[in-house]
Structure formats: C-alpha cells, structure tokens
Coordinates of C-alpha atoms in Angstrom, one line a residue:
M14 CA -17.1 -3.9 15.1
Y15 CA -17.1 -0.3 16.4
V16 CA -13.3 -0.5 17.0
Q17 CA -12.8 -1.7 13.5
L18 CA -14.8 1.2 12.1
V19 CA -12.7 3.6 14.2
I20 CA -9.6 2.1 12.7
L21 CA -11.0 2.6 9.2
I22 CA -11.9 6.2 9.9
F23 CA -8.3 6.9 11.1
A24 CA -7.1 5.2 8.0
L25 CA -9.1 7.6 5.8
L26 CA -8.0 10.6 7.9
G27 CA -4.4 9.4 7.5
L28 CA -4.7 9.9 3.8
I29 CA -5.4 13.6 4.5
C30 CA -2.7 14.0 7.1
F31 CA 0.0 12.1 5.3
K32 CA -0.3 13.4 1.8
E33 CA 2.2 12.1 -0.7
T34 CA 3.5 15.3 -2.3
G35 CA 6.9 16.4 -3.7
N36 CA 9.6 14.2 -5.0
V37 CA 9.8 10.4 -4.7
C38 CA 11.9 10.6 -1.5
N39 CA 9.3 12.8 0.2
Q40 CA 6.5 10.6 -0.9
Y41 CA 8.3 7.6 0.5
K42 CA 8.8 9.3 3.8
M43 CA 5.1 10.2 4.1
R44 CA 4.1 6.7 3.2
K45 CA 6.4 5.4 5.9
K46 CA 4.9 7.7 8.4
Y47 CA 1.4 6.6 7.4
V48 CA 2.3 2.9 7.7
I49 CA 3.9 3.4 11.1
F50 CA 0.8 5.3 12.2
M51 CA -1.6 2.6 11.1
M52 CA 0.5 -0.3 12.4
F53 CA 0.6 1.5 15.8
L54 CA -3.2 1.7 15.8
L55 CA -3.5 -1.9 14.8
S56 CA -1.1 -3.0 17.5
I57 CA -3.1 -1.1 20.1
Q58 CA -6.3 -2.6 18.8
S59 CA -4.9 -6.1 19.2
G60 CA -2.7 -5.7 22.3
L61 CA -5.2 -3.9 24.5
R62 CA -8.2 -6.1 23.7
N63 CA -10.3 -7.4 26.6
L64 CA -9.3 -11.0 27.6
G65 CA -12.8 -12.1 26.7
V66 CA -12.3 -10.9 23.1
G67 CA -11.3 -13.7 20.7
A68 CA -12.1 -17.4 20.8
D69 CA -8.9 -18.4 22.8
T70 CA -7.4 -15.3 24.3
Y71 CA -8.3 -16.4 27.9
A72 CA -7.0 -19.9 27.2
Y73 CA -3.7 -18.5 25.9
M74 CA -3.4 -16.5 29.2
Q75 CA -3.7 -19.7 31.2
I76 CA -1.1 -21.3 29.0
F77 CA 1.2 -18.3 29.5
Y78 CA 1.1 -18.6 33.3
N79 CA 1.4 -22.4 33.2
D80 CA 4.5 -22.1 31.0
I81 CA 6.1 -19.7 33.5
D82 CA 5.7 -22.4 36.2
E83 CA 7.3 -25.2 34.1
S84 CA 11.0 -25.9 34.2
W85 CA 13.4 -24.9 31.4
S86 CA 14.5 -28.5 30.9
F87 CA 10.9 -29.5 30.1
F88 CA 10.6 -27.0 27.2
V89 CA 14.1 -27.6 25.8
S90 CA 13.5 -31.4 25.7
N91 CA 10.1 -30.9 24.1
L92 CA 11.0 -28.2 21.5
F93 CA 10.7 -30.5 18.5
Y94 CA 9.3 -33.8 19.8
G95 CA 7.5 -34.5 23.0
D96 CA 4.3 -34.0 25.0
I97 CA 3.6 -30.4 24.0
K98 CA 2.5 -29.2 20.6
D99 CA 4.5 -26.4 18.9
G100 CA 7.2 -26.3 21.6
G101 CA 8.8 -23.1 20.2
Y102 CA 5.8 -21.1 21.2
H103 CA 5.9 -22.4 24.8
L104 CA 9.6 -21.7 24.9
I105 CA 9.0 -18.1 23.9
S106 CA 6.2 -17.9 26.4
K107 CA 8.5 -19.2 29.1
L108 CA 11.4 -16.9 28.2
F109 CA 9.2 -13.8 28.1
G110 CA 7.3 -14.7 31.3
T111 CA 10.6 -15.2 33.1
F112 CA 11.5 -11.6 32.7
I113 CA 8.0 -10.0 32.3
P114 CA 5.4 -12.2 34.0
N115 CA 2.5 -10.2 32.6
F116 CA 0.2 -11.6 29.9
R117 CA -0.9 -8.1 28.8
C118 CA 2.6 -7.2 28.0
F119 CA 3.0 -10.5 26.1
L120 CA -0.1 -9.7 24.0
I121 CA 1.3 -6.2 23.2
T122 CA 4.7 -7.6 22.2
I123 CA 3.1 -10.2 19.8
A124 CA 1.0 -7.4 18.3
I125 CA 4.1 -5.2 17.8
L126 CA 6.0 -8.2 16.3
F127 CA 3.2 -9.0 13.8
F128 CA 2.4 -5.5 12.7
G129 CA 6.0 -4.6 12.5
A130 CA 6.4 -7.4 10.0
L131 CA 3.2 -6.5 8.2
G132 CA 4.2 -2.8 8.0
T133 CA 7.6 -3.8 6.6
F134 CA 5.8 -6.0 4.1
F135 CA 3.6 -3.0 3.1
M136 CA 6.5 -0.7 2.6
R137 CA 8.2 -3.2 0.3
H138 CA 5.2 -4.0 -1.9
L139 CA 2.7 -1.2 -1.8
K140 CA 3.3 1.9 -3.8
S141 CA 1.0 4.6 -2.3
N142 CA -0.9 5.5 0.8
Y143 CA -4.1 4.8 -1.1
E144 CA -3.0 1.2 -1.6
V145 CA -2.1 0.9 2.1
C146 CA -5.6 2.2 3.0
V147 CA -7.2 -0.4 0.8
S148 CA -5.1 -3.1 2.4
I149 CA -6.0 -1.9 5.9
A150 CA -9.7 -2.1 5.0
L151 CA -9.3 -5.6 3.7
Y152 CA -7.4 -6.7 6.8
E153 CA -10.1 -5.4 9.1
C154 CA -12.8 -7.2 7.1
L155 CA -11.1 -10.6 6.7
Y156 CA -8.0 -11.0 8.9
Y157 CA -8.8 -9.0 12.0
S158 CA -10.7 -11.8 13.7
F159 CA -7.7 -14.1 13.5
F160 CA -4.4 -12.2 13.6
S161 CA -5.6 -9.5 15.9
I162 CA -7.7 -11.3 18.5
T163 CA -6.8 -15.0 18.4
G164 CA -4.3 -17.6 17.2
L165 CA -1.2 -16.3 18.9
R166 CA 1.0 -19.2 17.8
Q167 CA 0.1 -18.8 14.1
T168 CA 0.3 -15.0 14.4
I169 CA 3.9 -15.2 15.5
A170 CA 4.6 -17.8 12.8
T171 CA 3.1 -15.6 10.1
A172 CA 5.1 -12.6 11.2
I173 CA 8.3 -14.7 10.7
L174 CA 7.1 -15.9 7.3
L175 CA 6.4 -12.3 6.2
Y176 CA 10.1 -11.6 6.7
A177 CA 11.0 -14.8 4.9
V178 CA 9.2 -13.5 1.7
K179 CA 12.1 -11.1 1.0
Y180 CA 14.6 -14.0 1.0
A181 CA 12.5 -16.0 -1.4
I182 CA 12.3 -13.0 -3.8
D183 CA 16.1 -12.4 -3.4
K184 CA 16.7 -16.2 -3.8
K185 CA 18.6 -16.5 -0.5
I186 CA 17.5 -20.0 0.2
V187 CA 19.5 -20.6 3.4
K188 CA 18.0 -17.6 5.2
Y189 CA 14.6 -18.6 3.9
V190 CA 14.8 -22.2 5.1
M191 CA 16.1 -21.0 8.5
L192 CA 13.0 -18.7 9.0
I193 CA 10.7 -21.5 7.8
L194 CA 12.2 -23.9 10.3
L195 CA 11.9 -21.3 13.1
A196 CA 8.3 -20.6 12.2
T197 CA 7.6 -24.3 12.2
T198 CA 8.6 -24.6 15.8
I199 CA 6.0 -22.0 16.7
H200 CA 3.2 -23.6 14.6
K201 CA 3.8 -26.7 12.5
T202 CA 1.5 -25.6 9.7
A203 CA 4.1 -23.0 8.8
L204 CA 5.9 -25.8 7.0
L205 CA 3.2 -25.5 4.4
F206 CA 4.6 -22.2 3.3
A207 CA 7.9 -23.8 2.3
P208 CA 6.8 -24.3 -1.4
F209 CA 6.5 -20.5 -1.7
Y210 CA 10.2 -20.4 -2.6
L211 CA 9.6 -22.8 -5.5
L212 CA 7.0 -20.5 -7.0
G213 CA 9.9 -18.3 -8.1
I214 CA 10.9 -21.0 -10.6
I215 CA 8.0 -20.1 -12.9
K216 CA 8.2 -16.4 -13.7
K217 CA 5.5 -16.6 -16.4
N218 CA 3.0 -17.9 -14.0
R219 CA -0.2 -18.0 -16.0
I220 CA 0.3 -21.8 -16.0
I221 CA 0.0 -21.8 -12.2
F222 CA -3.4 -20.0 -12.4
I223 CA -4.6 -22.3 -15.1
V224 CA -3.7 -25.4 -13.1
S225 CA -5.4 -23.9 -10.0
F226 CA -8.6 -23.2 -12.0
L227 CA -8.6 -26.7 -13.3
L228 CA -8.0 -28.4 -9.9
F229 CA -10.4 -26.1 -8.0
V230 CA -13.4 -28.4 -8.1
P231 CA -11.4 -31.7 -7.6
M232 CA -9.9 -30.2 -4.5
F233 CA -13.4 -30.3 -2.9
F234 CA -13.0 -34.1 -2.8
A235 CA -9.4 -34.2 -1.6
G236 CA -9.9 -33.6 2.1
N237 CA -9.9 -37.2 3.2
F238 CA -6.8 -38.0 1.1
L239 CA -4.9 -35.1 2.6
G240 CA -6.1 -35.9 6.0
N241 CA -4.6 -39.4 5.8
I242 CA -1.3 -37.9 4.7
L243 CA -1.2 -35.5 7.7
R244 CA -2.1 -38.3 10.1
D245 CA 1.3 -39.9 9.3
T246 CA 3.3 -36.7 9.9
S247 CA 4.2 -34.4 12.8
M248 CA 1.1 -32.3 11.8
E249 CA -1.3 -35.2 12.9
G250 CA -2.9 -32.8 15.4
Y251 CA -4.3 -30.7 12.5
A252 CA -5.6 -33.7 10.4
H253 CA -9.1 -33.6 11.8
Y254 CA -9.6 -30.2 10.0
L255 CA -9.7 -32.2 6.7
D256 CA -12.6 -34.4 7.8
P257 CA -16.0 -33.4 6.5
N258 CA -18.3 -31.7 9.1
D259 CA -21.4 -29.7 9.3
T260 CA -19.9 -26.2 9.4
G261 CA -20.6 -25.5 5.7
G262 CA -17.3 -23.8 5.1
A263 CA -16.3 -20.2 4.7
Y264 CA -18.2 -19.6 1.5
V265 CA -17.9 -15.8 1.5
F266 CA -14.1 -16.1 1.8
T267 CA -14.0 -18.7 -1.0
I268 CA -16.0 -16.5 -3.3
Y269 CA -13.6 -13.6 -2.5
I270 CA -10.6 -15.8 -3.4
M271 CA -12.2 -16.9 -6.6
L272 CA -12.9 -13.3 -7.7
L273 CA -9.5 -12.1 -6.6
A274 CA -7.8 -15.0 -8.6
I275 CA -9.9 -14.2 -11.7
L276 CA -9.1 -10.5 -11.6
T277 CA -5.4 -11.2 -10.9
F278 CA -5.3 -13.6 -13.8
I279 CA -6.9 -10.9 -16.1
N280 CA -4.4 -8.3 -15.0
L281 CA -1.5 -10.6 -14.4
K282 CA 1.0 -9.0 -16.8
D283 CA 0.5 -5.5 -15.4
I284 CA 0.7 -6.6 -11.8
N285 CA 3.8 -8.8 -12.4
K286 CA 5.8 -6.0 -13.9
S287 CA 4.9 -3.5 -11.2
A288 CA 7.6 -4.7 -8.8
E289 CA 10.5 -7.1 -8.6
G290 CA 9.5 -10.5 -7.6
C291 CA 5.8 -9.7 -7.7
Y292 CA 5.1 -12.9 -9.7
L293 CA 5.7 -14.9 -6.5
I294 CA 3.0 -12.9 -4.8
T295 CA 0.5 -13.3 -7.7
S296 CA 1.3 -17.0 -7.8
S297 CA 0.4 -17.2 -4.1
I298 CA -3.2 -16.1 -5.0
A299 CA -3.4 -19.1 -7.3
I300 CA -2.3 -21.4 -4.6
A301 CA -4.8 -19.9 -2.2
L302 CA -7.5 -20.6 -4.8
F303 CA -6.3 -24.2 -5.1
L304 CA -6.5 -24.7 -1.3
S305 CA -9.7 -22.8 -0.7
P306 CA -12.0 -25.8 -1.3
L307 CA -10.6 -27.2 2.0
L308 CA -12.7 -24.5 3.7
A309 CA -15.8 -26.4 2.6
L310 CA -14.7 -29.2 4.9
D311 CA -13.9 -27.1 7.9
A312 CA -13.6 -23.3 8.3
N313 CA -10.6 -23.9 10.5
N314 CA -8.7 -24.8 7.3
Q315 CA -8.3 -21.1 7.0
R316 CA -5.2 -21.8 9.1
V317 CA -3.7 -23.4 6.0
V318 CA -5.2 -21.2 3.3
Q319 CA -4.2 -17.9 4.9
Y320 CA -0.5 -18.5 4.4
Y321 CA -1.1 -17.8 0.8
S322 CA -4.4 -15.8 0.8
V323 CA -2.7 -13.1 3.0
F324 CA -1.0 -11.9 -0.2
G325 CA -4.4 -10.5 -1.2
L326 CA -3.4 -7.6 1.1
I327 CA -0.9 -6.7 -1.6
I328 CA -2.8 -7.8 -4.7
L329 CA -6.2 -6.2 -4.1
P330 CA -4.7 -2.7 -3.6
R331 CA -2.7 -3.3 -6.8
L332 CA -5.9 -4.2 -8.7
C333 CA -7.5 -1.0 -7.5
S334 CA -4.5 0.9 -8.9
V335 CA -4.4 -0.8 -12.3

C-alpha cells in the first residue's frame, strides 16, 4: 500500500513538473514525457517486487526455471494442444530463459511490455495529464493487484490486446485477428476479447447499454450455463470459475462498474464524439457491466471481466473532464 501511495504522490508531482503549456505540439510532448515517466515508475514497481509479493509470483518463478530445463520440441509440440496450458507463455519463458536465465529480468521485461502497451494506449485516448493522473489513480486502486504483481500470462495477453484495439478502431481485421490469436496462445481467455471488433458495427451504441442494463440481473443466474459451454471447449480449465462458491464475489468492483456504466450512459454522446472510435471503448463498459454478475460466482472471473472493464482507465478520466 505504501508503494502505491508513493506512486500516486509522484503522479501528482508530475502534474507540476510536466505542465501542458504552449501550443498543441508542446502540450503533446509534455503529456508524452509525463506518460513515459509514470510508466517507468509502474514498471519499476512491478518488476522489482519481492518474490513473495503477489499470489503466484513464486510459483511463476518455479515455472520459469522448469521451462528452461525442458526441450524445445516439447514446447513446440504443445503450443496449441497438449499437456501444458497456454503453451505460448511457456514458449516465451523458454526463449527468454535460454538467453537470460534470470527470473528477475523476466519480470522486468514483462512489466516493460505491459506498461509500454498501456502508455501507448493512454497517449492515443487520453487528452491531458490530468486525465492520465486520474487513470493512474484508478489503476493503483483496482488493477495493481493483478497486472502489477500476479497473473503473468494474462498480463502479457492483455498487453497484446491493448495494441489490438487500434486495429479494431481502424477496421484492420487481419491484424486484429492475428493479435487475438497470438494473445490466445498466452492465455486462452484472450479469445473472449474477439467480439470487441464487432462492437464497431453499432456506432450509436445506446442500444448496447440498454441491453446490458436489462440483462444485468439475469446474468447472475447464467454461471452454470456458461460453465457447461466452457467445459466443452479448449477453455475447460477455466470453467470452474463459473460454479457457485462461497467467496461472495467482488461486490465493490461490481458497484464501481454499475456506477461507471450509468455515468457513461448519461454522458454517452459527449464521450463518443471526443475521439475517433471512442464508441468502441464506451461499448466495452456496457459489456463489462453485462459480465460483472459472474463475479458473484467467483471473484476469479475478474479474469474475464477485466478485458472490457480495463477501458474504465479511459472512460473515468473522460467523465472527470466532461
């Protein structure tokens, strides 16, 4: 928590050091410097963490060194189907470890990959350092515990998908599909992001929000049905997250998504016209709302919801600027 507070303090100090003054070009340069500065700090925060920080950091270290000892033929033969889950990650682990057999360096590299993608995402969709600061604060509150300290496979997959967003907005479906498939080899749940491209079909997306609001309650009872579907697919290993358990779900996060969706819906017209392709991003909040009842079954379903809820890092700052 203290490290997170330090990051937030630096984010506030950065607003003073990187003031956006002068013409549009100078403002853009200062925003770029601010984003690079903050992404550097976030990379350090994640990459230099103690191996005891995070639910599975130590386990990933053991996997890393086990992968180094395995043969290349084992990983190539199991890339898509075989005895290991998400073979693309293990192939990356093997490739990196062959040249740099140090898990700390691997952690730092993943952090740079993810925050490089996130920083690029911010530069494309946020319009001021103030918006970047709000987004950093939201990240530290909601997403730090996953992307920064655990879930290496899904962190890499999400970084790839953040780059894919541009191709969805530009309607370059071949490049988009290629990145989706690449991310899927790292973590199979990345395939659930594929429908994001289809959100571009509905530019007047109020209907998506209305449908999500109407289906919000029924989705609380859809877990078993969806679980049965997953059990018959390559994502069978994740199906148990859709079985009811005693965790109680991530209620605070669900309330956050509900409020974010309502405020987005109220200000939908202003947000959509603020940037090209922004309607895809606002539609993603509606999808996150639609999926959020799955958190009541198991908080681990955040792995599914976050592919769409992560766009709150763009929408919440926009709402603060409306």
